[in-house]
Short mmCIF file of C-alpha atoms and ligand atoms in Angstrom, two decimals:
data_model
loop_
_atom_site.label_atom_id
_atom_site.label_comp_id
_atom_site.label_asym_id
_atom_site.label_seq_id
_atom_site.Cartn_x
_atom_site.Cartn_y
_atom_site.Cartn_z
CA MET A 1 23.29 -17.72 -18.03
CA ALA A 2 20.71 -14.95 -17.75
CA PHE A 3 19.58 -13.85 -14.31
CA GLN A 4 15.96 -13.86 -13.23
CA LYS A 5 14.14 -11.94 -10.54
CA PRO A 6 13.58 -13.86 -7.30
CA THR A 7 10.34 -15.87 -7.09
CA GLY A 8 7.48 -13.79 -5.78
CA THR A 9 8.93 -10.43 -6.78
CA GLN A 10 8.06 -8.08 -9.61
CA ASP A 11 9.78 -5.60 -11.86
CA LEU A 12 7.57 -2.55 -12.17
CA LEU A 13 8.46 -1.20 -15.58
CA PRO A 14 7.60 2.17 -17.11
CA GLY A 15 4.05 1.90 -18.39
CA VAL A 16 3.03 -0.01 -15.27
CA VAL A 17 4.86 2.01 -12.66
CA GLU A 18 2.66 5.00 -13.49
CA ARG A 19 -0.31 2.96 -12.25
CA TRP A 20 1.55 2.55 -8.96
CA GLN A 21 2.30 6.24 -8.77
CA PHE A 22 -1.39 6.96 -9.32
CA VAL A 23 -2.26 4.80 -6.30
CA GLU A 24 0.54 6.24 -4.17
CA ASP A 25 -0.59 9.78 -5.02
CA LYS A 26 -4.10 8.91 -3.84
CA ALA A 27 -2.66 7.48 -0.62
CA ARG A 28 -0.62 10.60 0.09
CA ASP A 29 -3.58 12.76 -0.77
CA ILE A 30 -6.00 11.03 1.59
CA CYS A 31 -3.41 11.08 4.38
CA ARG A 32 -3.03 14.79 3.89
CA ARG A 33 -6.78 15.29 4.29
CA PHE A 34 -6.98 13.04 7.36
CA ASN A 35 -3.85 14.72 8.75
CA TYR A 36 -1.59 11.65 8.83
CA ARG A 37 2.12 12.33 8.30
CA GLU A 38 4.64 10.09 6.62
CA ILE A 39 7.12 7.98 8.57
CA ARG A 40 9.92 5.97 6.97
CA THR A 41 11.43 3.19 9.03
CA PRO A 42 14.13 0.66 8.03
CA LEU A 43 13.31 -2.26 5.76
CA PHE A 44 14.94 -4.57 8.30
CA GLU A 45 14.79 -4.70 12.08
CA GLN A 46 15.98 -6.97 14.86
CA THR A 47 14.23 -10.31 14.49
CA SER A 48 13.04 -10.21 18.11
CA LEU A 49 10.95 -7.10 17.40
CA PHE A 50 8.71 -9.09 15.06
CA VAL A 51 8.69 -12.17 17.26
CA ARG A 52 7.48 -10.02 20.16
CA GLY A 53 5.32 -7.67 18.14
CA VAL A 54 3.62 -9.85 15.55
CA GLY A 55 3.49 -12.92 17.79
CA GLU A 56 5.40 -16.15 18.14
CA THR A 57 2.58 -18.43 17.02
CA THR A 58 1.56 -16.49 13.92
CA ASP A 59 2.16 -17.87 10.43
CA ILE A 60 4.27 -14.82 9.70
CA VAL A 61 6.77 -15.48 12.48
CA GLU A 62 6.65 -19.26 12.29
CA LYS A 63 7.00 -19.68 8.55
CA GLU A 64 7.28 -16.53 6.54
CA MET A 65 10.09 -14.30 7.72
CA TYR A 66 13.22 -13.49 5.76
CA THR A 67 15.65 -13.78 8.64
CA PHE A 68 19.42 -13.57 8.34
CA GLU A 69 22.45 -13.06 10.47
CA ASP A 70 24.41 -9.91 9.74
CA LYS A 71 28.21 -9.84 9.78
CA SER A 72 28.24 -9.29 13.55
CA GLY A 73 26.07 -12.30 14.16
CA ARG A 74 22.88 -10.33 14.99
CA SER A 75 19.63 -11.81 13.81
CA MET A 76 17.87 -9.42 11.45
CA THR A 77 14.58 -9.76 9.56
CA LEU A 78 13.23 -8.02 6.48
CA ARG A 79 10.03 -6.40 7.74
CA PRO A 80 7.02 -8.65 7.10
CA GLU A 81 4.66 -5.77 7.97
CA GLY A 82 4.88 -2.12 8.98
CA THR A 83 3.29 -1.81 12.42
CA ALA A 84 6.08 -3.29 14.56
CA GLY A 85 8.71 -0.99 13.05
CA VAL A 86 6.53 2.10 13.43
CA VAL A 87 5.80 1.24 17.05
CA ARG A 88 9.52 0.62 17.68
CA SER A 89 10.28 4.03 16.21
CA TYR A 90 7.47 5.68 18.22
CA VAL A 91 9.03 4.32 21.40
CA GLU A 92 12.66 4.92 20.46
CA ASN A 93 11.99 8.52 19.39
CA LYS A 94 9.68 9.14 22.34
CA LEU A 95 6.90 10.36 20.10
CA TYR A 96 4.53 9.50 22.97
CA GLY A 97 5.91 12.60 24.70
CA GLU A 98 4.30 14.84 22.08
CA PRO A 99 1.07 16.58 22.99
CA ASP A 100 -0.99 15.29 20.05
CA VAL A 101 -1.92 11.82 18.86
CA SER A 102 0.82 10.48 16.54
CA LYS A 103 -0.91 9.94 13.20
CA LEU A 104 1.54 8.28 10.83
CA TYR A 105 1.48 6.63 7.42
CA TYR A 106 3.85 4.64 5.25
CA ILE A 107 4.06 3.23 1.75
CA GLY A 108 6.66 0.63 0.98
CA PRO A 109 7.78 -2.95 0.46
CA MET A 110 7.23 -5.76 2.96
CA PHE A 111 8.61 -9.30 2.77
CA ARG A 112 6.97 -12.62 3.52
CA TYR A 113 8.06 -16.02 2.34
CA GLU A 114 4.69 -17.18 1.04
CA ARG A 115 3.58 -19.27 -1.91
CA PRO A 116 3.15 -16.74 -4.69
CA GLN A 117 -0.18 -16.48 -6.51
CA ALA A 118 -2.30 -13.64 -7.88
CA GLY A 119 -2.21 -10.95 -5.19
CA ARG A 120 0.37 -12.76 -3.09
CA GLN A 121 4.04 -11.95 -3.48
CA ARG A 122 7.17 -12.43 -1.41
CA GLN A 123 8.08 -8.79 -1.80
CA PHE A 124 4.80 -6.89 -1.74
CA HIS A 125 3.79 -3.34 -0.95
CA GLN A 126 1.58 -1.85 1.68
CA PHE A 127 0.03 1.51 2.27
CA GLY A 128 -0.51 1.68 6.03
CA ILE A 129 -1.46 4.09 8.76
CA GLU A 130 -0.92 3.97 12.52
CA ALA A 131 -2.51 6.30 15.08
CA LEU A 132 -0.85 6.08 18.46
CA GLY A 133 -1.89 7.52 21.79
CA SER A 134 -5.70 7.51 21.81
CA VAL A 135 -8.35 5.04 22.99
CA ASP A 136 -11.19 7.10 21.53
CA PRO A 137 -13.45 4.86 19.40
CA ALA A 138 -13.78 7.83 17.02
CA ILE A 139 -10.23 7.19 15.89
CA ASP A 140 -11.09 3.55 15.17
CA ALA A 141 -13.86 4.87 12.95
CA GLU A 142 -11.46 7.37 11.40
CA ALA A 143 -8.98 4.62 10.51
CA ILE A 144 -11.69 2.37 9.05
CA SER A 145 -13.16 5.24 7.03
CA LEU A 146 -9.75 6.28 5.72
CA GLY A 147 -9.14 2.88 4.14
CA TYR A 148 -12.70 2.80 2.82
CA GLN A 149 -12.47 6.27 1.31
CA PHE A 150 -9.09 5.41 -0.21
CA CYS A 151 -10.75 2.61 -2.19
CA ILE A 152 -13.53 4.98 -3.28
CA ASP A 153 -11.02 7.67 -4.28
CA LEU A 154 -9.28 5.10 -6.46
CA GLY A 155 -12.55 4.40 -8.24
CA LEU A 156 -12.94 0.85 -6.91
CA LYS A 157 -16.41 -0.59 -6.72
CA GLY A 158 -17.89 -3.14 -4.35
CA VAL A 159 -15.36 -2.85 -1.54
CA LYS A 160 -16.86 -4.11 1.72
CA VAL A 161 -15.80 -3.42 5.25
CA GLU A 162 -16.04 -6.18 7.84
CA VAL A 163 -15.63 -5.33 11.50
CA ASN A 164 -15.33 -7.35 14.66
CA SER A 165 -14.15 -6.97 18.21
CA VAL A 166 -11.48 -9.40 19.37
CA GLY A 167 -11.73 -8.06 22.93
CA THR A 168 -8.92 -7.83 25.43
CA PRO A 169 -6.44 -10.65 26.17
CA ALA A 170 -8.60 -11.64 29.18
CA VAL A 171 -11.75 -11.76 27.06
CA ARG A 172 -9.92 -13.82 24.47
CA ALA A 173 -8.62 -16.29 27.04
CA ALA A 174 -12.18 -16.96 28.22
CA TYR A 175 -13.45 -17.22 24.65
CA ARG A 176 -10.59 -19.54 23.77
CA GLU A 177 -11.88 -22.07 26.32
CA LYS A 178 -15.41 -21.91 24.93
CA LEU A 179 -14.13 -22.28 21.41
CA LEU A 180 -11.96 -25.25 22.32
CA GLN A 181 -14.99 -26.95 23.84
CA PHE A 182 -16.74 -26.50 20.51
CA LEU A 183 -13.78 -27.57 18.39
CA THR A 184 -12.44 -30.52 20.36
CA PRO A 185 -15.17 -33.04 19.38
CA MET A 186 -14.57 -32.28 15.69
CA LYS A 187 -10.80 -32.15 15.89
CA ASP A 188 -10.19 -35.27 13.79
CA SER A 189 -12.32 -33.94 10.96
CA LEU A 190 -10.42 -30.67 10.70
CA CYS A 191 -7.61 -30.01 8.25
CA LYS A 192 -4.01 -30.60 9.34
CA ASP A 193 -3.28 -26.88 9.74
CA CYS A 194 -6.30 -26.37 11.96
CA GLN A 195 -5.42 -29.32 14.13
CA SER A 196 -2.10 -27.74 14.93
CA ARG A 197 -3.64 -24.26 15.20
CA MET A 198 -6.07 -25.61 17.78
CA GLU A 199 -3.21 -26.13 20.14
CA ARG A 200 -1.35 -22.91 19.57
CA ASN A 201 -3.88 -20.35 18.41
CA PRO A 202 -7.43 -21.74 18.27
CA LEU A 203 -9.00 -18.42 17.18
CA ARG A 204 -7.14 -18.73 13.90
CA VAL A 205 -9.04 -21.95 13.20
CA LEU A 206 -12.11 -19.84 12.43
CA ASP A 207 -10.15 -18.24 9.62
CA CYS A 208 -9.58 -21.58 7.88
CA LYS A 209 -10.46 -21.51 4.20
CA VAL A 210 -11.13 -25.25 4.00
CA ASP A 211 -13.42 -25.90 6.92
CA GLN A 212 -15.60 -22.76 7.00
CA ASP A 213 -18.95 -24.57 6.87
CA LYS A 214 -18.10 -26.55 10.01
CA PHE A 215 -18.00 -23.39 12.09
CA THR A 216 -21.46 -21.98 11.50
CA ASP A 217 -22.50 -22.92 15.05
CA ALA A 218 -19.22 -21.92 16.69
CA PRO A 219 -19.58 -19.65 19.72
CA SER A 220 -19.23 -15.98 18.82
CA ILE A 221 -16.56 -13.88 20.44
CA LEU A 222 -19.08 -11.07 20.58
CA ASP A 223 -20.98 -13.03 23.25
CA SER A 224 -17.83 -13.14 25.36
CA LEU A 225 -17.07 -9.41 25.35
CA ASP A 226 -16.98 -7.65 28.70
CA GLU A 227 -18.78 -4.36 29.20
CA GLU A 228 -15.83 -2.16 28.29
CA CYS A 229 -15.20 -4.05 25.04
CA GLU A 230 -18.84 -4.01 24.14
CA THR A 231 -19.23 -0.29 24.75
CA HIS A 232 -16.14 0.44 22.66
CA PHE A 233 -17.36 -1.75 19.82
CA ASN A 234 -20.85 -0.23 19.90
CA GLN A 235 -19.40 3.25 19.70
CA VAL A 236 -17.20 2.35 16.75
CA LYS A 237 -20.21 0.93 14.92
CA ALA A 238 -22.33 3.96 15.77
CA TYR A 239 -19.68 6.29 14.35
CA LEU A 240 -19.40 4.24 11.18
CA THR A 241 -23.17 4.36 10.74
CA GLU A 242 -23.09 8.10 11.30
CA MET A 243 -20.38 8.44 8.66
CA ASN A 244 -22.30 6.28 6.20
CA VAL A 245 -19.48 3.76 5.92
CA ASP A 246 -21.01 0.55 4.66
CA TYR A 247 -19.91 -2.25 6.99
CA ASP A 248 -20.85 -5.76 8.11
CA VAL A 249 -20.15 -7.29 11.49
CA ASN A 250 -18.27 -10.56 11.09
CA PRO A 251 -17.78 -12.24 14.47
CA ARG A 252 -15.46 -14.81 12.87
CA LEU A 253 -13.02 -12.23 11.63
CA VAL A 254 -9.67 -12.95 13.25
CA ARG A 255 -6.57 -11.30 11.95
CA GLY A 256 -3.32 -13.14 11.32
CA LEU A 257 -1.31 -11.03 13.76
CA ASP A 258 -1.40 -11.41 17.53
CA TYR A 259 -1.30 -7.79 18.64
CA TYR A 260 -4.95 -6.90 18.13
CA THR A 261 -7.33 -5.85 20.91
CA HIS A 262 -10.89 -4.56 20.55
CA THR A 263 -11.55 -3.47 16.98
CA ALA A 264 -10.43 -5.66 14.07
CA PHE A 265 -11.48 -5.04 10.48
CA GLU A 266 -10.86 -6.01 6.88
CA TYR A 267 -11.65 -4.68 3.44
CA LYS A 268 -12.93 -7.25 0.99
CA ALA A 269 -13.37 -7.08 -2.74
CA ALA A 270 -13.94 -9.51 -5.55
CA GLY A 271 -11.52 -9.71 -8.43
CA ILE A 272 -8.18 -10.84 -6.99
CA GLY A 273 -8.59 -14.49 -7.82
CA ALA A 274 -8.87 -16.78 -4.81
CA ILE A 275 -8.03 -14.02 -2.36
CA ASP A 276 -10.59 -11.42 -1.37
CA THR A 277 -8.91 -9.36 1.35
CA VAL A 278 -7.54 -6.05 0.17
CA GLY A 279 -6.44 -4.81 3.53
CA GLY A 280 -7.03 -4.96 7.22
CA GLY A 281 -6.16 -3.60 10.58
CA GLY A 282 -7.28 -3.02 14.09
CA ARG A 283 -6.52 -1.69 17.51
CA TYR A 284 -3.42 -2.83 19.41
CA ASN A 285 -3.55 -1.44 22.93
CA GLY A 286 -0.81 -3.68 24.33
CA LEU A 287 1.77 -3.51 21.58
CA VAL A 288 3.64 -0.35 22.58
CA ALA A 289 4.22 -1.75 26.07
CA ASP A 290 5.08 -5.18 24.63
CA VAL A 291 8.00 -3.72 22.70
CA GLY A 292 9.29 -1.87 25.73
CA GLY A 293 7.41 1.43 25.60
CA PRO A 294 4.90 3.06 27.91
CA ASP A 295 1.32 1.86 28.10
CA GLN A 296 0.03 3.66 25.02
CA PRO A 297 -2.77 2.47 22.75
CA GLY A 298 -2.71 2.30 18.98
CA ILE A 299 -4.80 1.52 15.93
CA GLY A 300 -3.91 1.13 12.29
CA LEU A 301 -4.42 -0.64 9.02
CA ALA A 302 -2.57 -1.71 5.92
CA ILE A 303 -3.75 -2.17 2.37
CA GLY A 304 -1.97 -4.41 -0.11
CA LEU A 305 -1.03 -2.45 -3.19
CA GLU A 306 -0.55 -5.49 -5.47
CA ARG A 307 -4.15 -6.36 -4.69
CA ILE A 308 -5.28 -2.82 -5.38
CA GLN A 309 -3.54 -3.02 -8.75
CA LEU A 310 -5.30 -6.27 -9.60
CA ILE A 311 -8.72 -4.84 -8.79
CA LEU A 312 -8.02 -1.63 -10.71
CA GLU A 313 -7.17 -3.76 -13.70
CA ASN A 314 -10.09 -6.11 -13.24
CA GLN A 315 -12.60 -3.32 -12.85
CA GLU A 316 -10.99 -1.51 -15.77
CA VAL A 317 -10.65 1.64 -13.75
CA ASP A 318 -9.37 4.48 -15.87
CA VAL A 319 -5.89 5.19 -14.57
CA GLU A 320 -3.90 7.99 -16.10
CA ALA A 321 -1.02 5.68 -16.88
CA TYR A 322 1.22 7.84 -19.02
CA LYS A 323 1.86 11.54 -18.85
CA PRO A 324 2.48 12.96 -22.32
CA ILE A 325 5.44 15.25 -22.94
CA ASP A 326 5.13 18.92 -23.88
CA VAL A 327 7.64 19.18 -26.67
CA TYR A 328 9.92 16.97 -28.75
CA PHE A 329 12.86 18.62 -30.47
CA VAL A 330 13.95 17.62 -33.93
CA ALA A 331 17.26 19.00 -35.21
CA LEU A 332 18.32 19.05 -38.85
CA GLY A 333 22.08 19.60 -39.06
CA GLU A 334 24.97 19.94 -36.68
CA ALA A 335 24.54 23.59 -35.69
CA ALA A 336 20.87 22.91 -34.97
CA GLU A 337 21.84 19.93 -32.79
CA LYS A 338 23.88 22.24 -30.64
CA GLU A 339 21.11 24.79 -30.37
CA ILE A 340 18.38 22.31 -29.39
CA THR A 341 20.61 20.84 -26.71
CA LYS A 342 20.59 24.30 -25.16
CA GLN A 343 16.88 24.94 -25.82
CA LEU A 344 15.96 21.56 -24.33
CA TYR A 345 17.75 22.44 -21.12
CA LEU A 346 16.20 25.92 -21.01
CA LEU A 347 12.68 24.52 -21.35
CA ARG A 348 13.28 21.87 -18.73
CA GLN A 349 14.55 24.58 -16.39
CA ALA A 350 11.35 26.49 -17.10
CA GLY A 351 9.26 23.47 -16.05
CA PHE A 352 8.35 21.89 -19.39
CA VAL A 353 8.61 18.21 -20.13
CA ALA A 354 10.92 18.11 -23.11
CA GLU A 355 12.72 15.41 -25.10
CA ARG A 356 14.91 14.92 -28.16
CA ASP A 357 16.43 12.13 -30.24
CA TYR A 358 19.70 10.57 -29.09
CA LEU A 359 20.01 7.84 -31.69
CA GLY A 360 20.94 9.90 -34.74
CA ARG A 361 17.69 8.95 -36.45
CA LYS A 362 16.18 10.45 -39.60
CA MET A 363 13.49 13.10 -39.21
CA LYS A 364 10.66 10.68 -39.99
CA ALA A 365 11.76 8.30 -37.23
CA GLN A 366 12.06 11.21 -34.84
CA MET A 367 8.50 12.33 -35.61
CA LYS A 368 7.31 8.78 -34.90
CA SER A 369 9.13 8.92 -31.61
CA ALA A 370 7.37 12.20 -30.76
CA ASP A 371 4.08 10.48 -31.58
CA ARG A 372 4.81 7.56 -29.28
CA MET A 373 5.56 9.95 -26.44
CA GLN A 374 2.30 11.78 -27.21
CA ALA A 375 4.15 15.06 -27.50
CA ARG A 376 1.86 18.08 -27.58
CA PHE A 377 4.32 19.85 -29.91
CA THR A 378 7.36 19.10 -31.99
CA ALA A 379 9.91 21.86 -32.37
CA ILE A 380 11.86 21.47 -35.60
CA LEU A 381 15.09 23.34 -36.15
CA GLY A 382 16.94 23.51 -39.48
CA ASP A 383 19.87 25.68 -40.53
CA ASP A 384 17.53 28.22 -42.17
CA GLU A 385 15.44 28.82 -39.08
CA LEU A 386 18.55 28.85 -36.93
CA SER A 387 20.14 31.63 -38.98
CA ARG A 388 16.99 33.72 -38.37
CA GLY A 389 16.86 32.82 -34.64
CA GLU A 390 13.58 30.97 -35.19
CA ILE A 391 12.15 27.46 -34.86
CA ALA A 392 9.19 25.66 -36.43
CA LEU A 393 6.59 24.64 -33.87
CA LYS A 394 4.06 21.99 -34.85
CA SER A 395 0.98 21.10 -32.85
CA MET A 396 0.71 17.33 -32.95
CA GLU A 397 -3.01 17.47 -32.34
CA SER A 398 -4.07 19.88 -35.07
CA GLY A 399 -1.07 19.42 -37.36
CA GLU A 400 -0.81 23.23 -37.50
CA GLN A 401 2.71 24.58 -37.86
CA LYS A 402 4.11 28.02 -37.28
CA THR A 403 7.49 29.67 -36.98
CA VAL A 404 8.33 31.32 -33.69
CA LYS A 405 11.30 33.18 -32.28
CA LEU A 406 13.63 30.89 -30.29
CA THR A 407 13.47 33.41 -27.47
CA ASP A 408 9.65 33.14 -27.44
CA LEU A 409 9.53 29.33 -27.38
CA ALA A 410 8.56 28.96 -23.72
CA LYS A 411 5.89 31.66 -24.06
CA GLU A 412 4.43 29.96 -27.15
CA LEU A 413 4.31 26.57 -25.45
CA LYS A 414 2.33 28.00 -22.57
P1 HAM B 1 -2.00 -7.94 7.16
O1 HAM B 1 -3.43 -8.35 7.13
O2 HAM B 1 -1.01 -9.00 7.46
O3 HAM B 1 -1.89 -6.76 8.20
O4 HAM B 1 -1.62 -7.29 5.77
C1 HAM B 1 -2.36 -6.23 5.24
C2 HAM B 1 -2.54 -6.39 3.76
O5 HAM B 1 -1.29 -6.55 3.14
C3 HAM B 1 -3.31 -7.63 3.36
O6 HAM B 1 -4.69 -7.44 3.47
C4 HAM B 1 -2.89 -7.78 1.93
O7 HAM B 1 -3.61 -6.91 1.08
C5 HAM B 1 -1.45 -7.33 1.97
N1 HAM B 1 -0.58 -8.51 1.99
C6 HAM B 1 -0.20 -9.25 3.04
N2 HAM B 1 0.62 -10.25 2.67
C7 HAM B 1 0.77 -10.14 1.34
C8 HAM B 1 1.51 -10.85 0.34
N3 HAM B 1 2.28 -11.89 0.64
N4 HAM B 1 1.42 -10.44 -0.95
C9 HAM B 1 0.66 -9.38 -1.28
N5 HAM B 1 -0.05 -8.66 -0.39
C10 HAM B 1 0.00 -9.02 0.90
C11 HAM B 1 -0.73 -6.13 8.49
O8 HAM B 1 0.29 -6.23 7.89
C12 HAM B 1 -0.87 -5.16 9.66
N6 HAM B 1 0.44 -4.55 9.90
C13 HAM B 1 -1.92 -4.10 9.38
C14 HAM B 1 -2.05 -3.16 10.51
C15 HAM B 1 -1.52 -1.91 10.60
N7 HAM B 1 -2.69 -3.39 11.64
C16 HAM B 1 -2.58 -2.34 12.44
N8 HAM B 1 -1.84 -1.45 11.82
#
């Protein structure tokens, strides 16, 4: 019986993986410019971290976590998102004691037991950032603009930013009452999920894909904001306007994680099938304290890289998918074989991308192989050339061939 990959996972093979590297390079590059530094945290954490951090009544914690007991009977969970682990690490390593804001980024796999579809996997990948230690609305704008600029750097078109303020827990509690007053009379007409959400997490009802049109007259959270929340939100918007980041205010934007306070935002784009959210994030001023740290604020975002890949493909963005090799060695005869093995290593040491045949193929097949690898040059060595300490160098583009000294090979290739 042949094995198959688990449902909702992908093999990223050569040819495709270069498209991922292209995106990851752009992520690292933008983080460099915005002065975010990489953090790598474990792929699994104590289950209670996510229950506390992400929130007990979220879909993620209720239905989607890969939770297992380890051999000592501790409950562990494959990380369903990156923020909780980063915040745990920030607290554990006392990064809050450092004089500057901690500006961190990560790229890596996350795990959620969801029903797979285009842009939704069980093992998926996020590029995320977290900035911890500042309440300045300018850093909200920085985070939002980083994700926006990332999409532009990738060459994506039509990416929209939606922003909202979800207030403080006190603001939300008051809004929750108003919303329940609005929702209760229509409860029976709502979908099953929403009926149960109404009891546990009524704000999530507004996010329902089925019943959207029923909520046009729902009270807006923006009308419930207190002065502090409103001032913060207005400043964030003013900065975004100043920066020319194209955004819309969406008062019905509620994120699927419980830790958000104040700013919440999402990036939307067409071209991922039924799903249109590429990424999202927001401020989480209570999370550090919730997981046992000091009262330090934070803000961050994460972008789904499977979704980025789908849009790149859909918009036919030109991605440099394969990097050609510099030189392909062809040996004719046993002595030549020996010599090219050495020359190959020398060139690789000197920084060239070099390859040879390992299948004992005829010269013609080897030349075809060089073609497939888009070699700039083939270097052909026969007994004659070898006896003179030379090698034939052929430009694959022009077809021009010349004989060069073996000792000059690197110089010639430059
Ligand atoms: P999230 O909205 O749950 O936020 O996920 C962010 C992005 O990850 C989504 O917009 C989507 O592109 C991608 N994503 C989520 N689930 C899947 C899936 N099953 N398959 C493929 N892609 C998926 C967070 O995770 C927060 N930690 C973001 C954040 C960082 N907030 C503050 N800091």
